[in-house]
Amino acid sequence: CAGIELVADAETKASYPAAERRGMRVCQAAIDRGVFLRPLGDVIVLVPPLSLTPAEYDRLFHALDEAIDEVCGHD
């Protein structure tokens, strides 16, 4: 189990405005890529099954990376 917190500023850890629902939007972008994730506010919770193959882990993290980039960008 792991959580990834989405923040507007990595140095100050400033949060995104709650109304932007970044966590929900990242999870929807991941769903669009065939991967289901769980948002808790702006924290993306990862709870993969123990039986994932290396290829499935690659798919999970590739989809997550793309979803975060789509929604939050990498400035």
JSON list of C-alpha atoms in Angstrom, two decimals:
[
{"chain": "A", "resi": 1, "resn": "CYS", "atom": "CA", "xyz": [0.00, 0.00, 0.00]},
{"chain": "A", "resi": 2, "resn": "ALA", "atom": "CA", "xyz": [1.29, 3.45, -0.88]},
{"chain": "A", "resi": 3, "resn": "GLY", "atom": "CA", "xyz": [0.03, 6.99, -1.25]},
{"chain": "A", "resi": 4, "resn": "ILE", "atom": "CA", "xyz": [1.14, 9.75, -3.60]},
{"chain": "A", "resi": 5, "resn": "GLU", "atom": "CA", "xyz": [0.25, 13.27, -2.48]},
{"chain": "A", "resi": 6, "resn": "LEU", "atom": "CA", "xyz": [-0.38, 15.79, -5.24]},
{"chain": "A", "resi": 7, "resn": "VAL", "atom": "CA", "xyz": [0.91, 19.25, -4.34]},
{"chain": "A", "resi": 8, "resn": "ALA", "atom": "CA", "xyz": [0.96, 22.53, -6.27]},
{"chain": "A", "resi": 9, "resn": "ASP", "atom": "CA", "xyz": [4.53, 23.32, -5.15]},
{"chain": "A", "resi": 10, "resn": "ALA", "atom": "CA", "xyz": [6.97, 20.54, -4.32]},
{"chain": "A", "resi": 11, "resn": "GLU", "atom": "CA", "xyz": [9.27, 22.80, -2.29]},
{"chain": "A", "resi": 12, "resn": "THR", "atom": "CA", "xyz": [6.63, 24.41, -0.08]},
{"chain": "A", "resi": 13, "resn": "LYS", "atom": "CA", "xyz": [4.21, 21.46, -0.20]},
{"chain": "A", "resi": 14, "resn": "ALA", "atom": "CA", "xyz": [1.42, 23.95, -0.98]},
{"chain": "A", "resi": 15, "resn": "SER", "atom": "CA", "xyz": [-1.85, 22.18, -1.76]},
{"chain": "A", "resi": 16, "resn": "TYR", "atom": "CA", "xyz": [-3.98, 22.62, -4.84]},
{"chain": "A", "resi": 17, "resn": "PRO", "atom": "CA", "xyz": [-7.31, 24.36, -4.21]},
{"chain": "A", "resi": 18, "resn": "ALA", "atom": "CA", "xyz": [-9.80, 21.70, -3.09]},
{"chain": "A", "resi": 19, "resn": "ALA", "atom": "CA", "xyz": [-12.32, 22.81, -5.72]},
{"chain": "A", "resi": 20, "resn": "GLU", "atom": "CA", "xyz": [-9.93, 21.64, -8.47]},
{"chain": "A", "resi": 21, "resn": "ARG", "atom": "CA", "xyz": [-10.35, 18.01, -7.33]},
{"chain": "A", "resi": 22, "resn": "ARG", "atom": "CA", "xyz": [-6.94, 17.04, -8.70]},
{"chain": "A", "resi": 23, "resn": "GLY", "atom": "CA", "xyz": [-6.96, 13.61, -7.04]},
{"chain": "A", "resi": 24, "resn": "MET", "atom": "CA", "xyz": [-10.28, 12.67, -8.59]},
{"chain": "A", "resi": 25, "resn": "ARG", "atom": "CA", "xyz": [-9.16, 13.99, -11.97]},
{"chain": "A", "resi": 26, "resn": "VAL", "atom": "CA", "xyz": [-5.91, 11.99, -11.87]},
{"chain": "A", "resi": 27, "resn": "CYS", "atom": "CA", "xyz": [-7.85, 8.84, -11.01]},
{"chain": "A", "resi": 28, "resn": "GLN", "atom": "CA", "xyz": [-10.25, 9.48, -13.91]},
{"chain": "A", "resi": 29, "resn": "ALA", "atom": "CA", "xyz": [-7.31, 9.97, -16.27]},
{"chain": "A", "resi": 30, "resn": "ALA", "atom": "CA", "xyz": [-5.89, 6.63, -15.03]},
{"chain": "A", "resi": 31, "resn": "ILE", "atom": "CA", "xyz": [-9.26, 4.95, -15.61]},
{"chain": "A", "resi": 32, "resn": "ASP", "atom": "CA", "xyz": [-9.14, 6.28, -19.17]},
{"chain": "A", "resi": 33, "resn": "ARG", "atom": "CA", "xyz": [-5.89, 4.28, -19.45]},
{"chain": "A", "resi": 34, "resn": "GLY", "atom": "CA", "xyz": [-7.42, 1.11, -18.00]},
{"chain": "A", "resi": 35, "resn": "VAL", "atom": "CA", "xyz": [-6.09, 1.45, -14.43]},
{"chain": "A", "resi": 36, "resn": "PHE", "atom": "CA", "xyz": [-8.32, 1.94, -11.39]},
{"chain": "A", "resi": 37, "resn": "LEU", "atom": "CA", "xyz": [-6.91, 4.00, -8.50]},
{"chain": "A", "resi": 38, "resn": "ARG", "atom": "CA", "xyz": [-8.45, 5.49, -5.37]},
{"chain": "A", "resi": 39, "resn": "PRO", "atom": "CA", "xyz": [-8.35, 9.19, -4.50]},
{"chain": "A", "resi": 40, "resn": "LEU", "atom": "CA", "xyz": [-8.46, 10.42, -0.92]},
{"chain": "A", "resi": 41, "resn": "GLY", "atom": "CA", "xyz": [-8.57, 14.14, -1.55]},
{"chain": "A", "resi": 42, "resn": "ASP", "atom": "CA", "xyz": [-5.31, 14.89, -3.34]},
{"chain": "A", "resi": 43, "resn": "VAL", "atom": "CA", "xyz": [-3.66, 11.64, -2.26]},
{"chain": "A", "resi": 44, "resn": "ILE", "atom": "CA", "xyz": [-3.69, 8.80, -4.78]},
{"chain": "A", "resi": 45, "resn": "VAL", "atom": "CA", "xyz": [-3.83, 5.47, -2.94]},
{"chain": "A", "resi": 46, "resn": "LEU", "atom": "CA", "xyz": [-2.17, 2.46, -4.53]},
{"chain": "A", "resi": 47, "resn": "VAL", "atom": "CA", "xyz": [-3.18, -0.97, -3.21]},
{"chain": "A", "resi": 48, "resn": "PRO", "atom": "CA", "xyz": [-2.19, -3.43, -5.93]},
{"chain": "A", "resi": 49, "resn": "PRO", "atom": "CA", "xyz": [-2.84, -7.13, -5.45]},
{"chain": "A", "resi": 50, "resn": "LEU", "atom": "CA", "xyz": [0.14, -9.23, -4.41]},
{"chain": "A", "resi": 51, "resn": "SER", "atom": "CA", "xyz": [-0.13, -11.29, -7.60]},
{"chain": "A", "resi": 52, "resn": "LEU", "atom": "CA", "xyz": [0.75, -8.50, -10.06]},
{"chain": "A", "resi": 53, "resn": "THR", "atom": "CA", "xyz": [3.31, -9.39, -12.69]},
{"chain": "A", "resi": 54, "resn": "PRO", "atom": "CA", "xyz": [6.22, -7.08, -13.52]},
{"chain": "A", "resi": 55, "resn": "ALA", "atom": "CA", "xyz": [4.43, -6.12, -16.75]},
{"chain": "A", "resi": 56, "resn": "GLU", "atom": "CA", "xyz": [1.28, -5.22, -14.79]},
{"chain": "A", "resi": 57, "resn": "TYR", "atom": "CA", "xyz": [3.33, -3.05, -12.41]},
{"chain": "A", "resi": 58, "resn": "ASP", "atom": "CA", "xyz": [4.83, -1.31, -15.44]},
{"chain": "A", "resi": 59, "resn": "ARG", "atom": "CA", "xyz": [1.34, -0.66, -16.81]},
{"chain": "A", "resi": 60, "resn": "LEU", "atom": "CA", "xyz": [0.14, 0.67, -13.45]},
{"chain": "A", "resi": 61, "resn": "PHE", "atom": "CA", "xyz": [3.01, 3.11, -13.00]},
{"chain": "A", "resi": 62, "resn": "HIS", "atom": "CA", "xyz": [3.08, 4.18, -16.64]},
{"chain": "A", "resi": 63, "resn": "ALA", "atom": "CA", "xyz": [-0.66, 4.99, -16.51]},
{"chain": "A", "resi": 64, "resn": "LEU", "atom": "CA", "xyz": [-0.21, 6.81, -13.18]},
{"chain": "A", "resi": 65, "resn": "ASP", "atom": "CA", "xyz": [2.70, 8.86, -14.51]},
{"chain": "A", "resi": 66, "resn": "GLU", "atom": "CA", "xyz": [0.75, 9.85, -17.62]},
{"chain": "A", "resi": 67, "resn": "ALA", "atom": "CA", "xyz": [-2.38, 10.69, -15.59]},
{"chain": "A", "resi": 68, "resn": "ILE", "atom": "CA", "xyz": [-0.47, 12.92, -13.16]},
{"chain": "A", "resi": 69, "resn": "ASP", "atom": "CA", "xyz": [1.29, 14.64, -16.06]},
{"chain": "A", "resi": 70, "resn": "GLU", "atom": "CA", "xyz": [-2.03, 15.21, -17.86]},
{"chain": "A", "resi": 71, "resn": "VAL", "atom": "CA", "xyz": [-3.79, 16.69, -14.83]},
{"chain": "A", "resi": 72, "resn": "CYS", "atom": "CA", "xyz": [-0.99, 18.39, -12.91]},
{"chain": "A", "resi": 73, "resn": "GLY", "atom": "CA", "xyz": [1.72, 18.90, -15.52]},
{"chain": "A", "resi": 74, "resn": "HIS", "atom": "CA", "xyz": [5.40, 18.88, -14.73]},
{"chain": "A", "resi": 75, "resn": "ASP", "atom": "CA", "xyz": [6.50, 22.50, -14.63]}
]
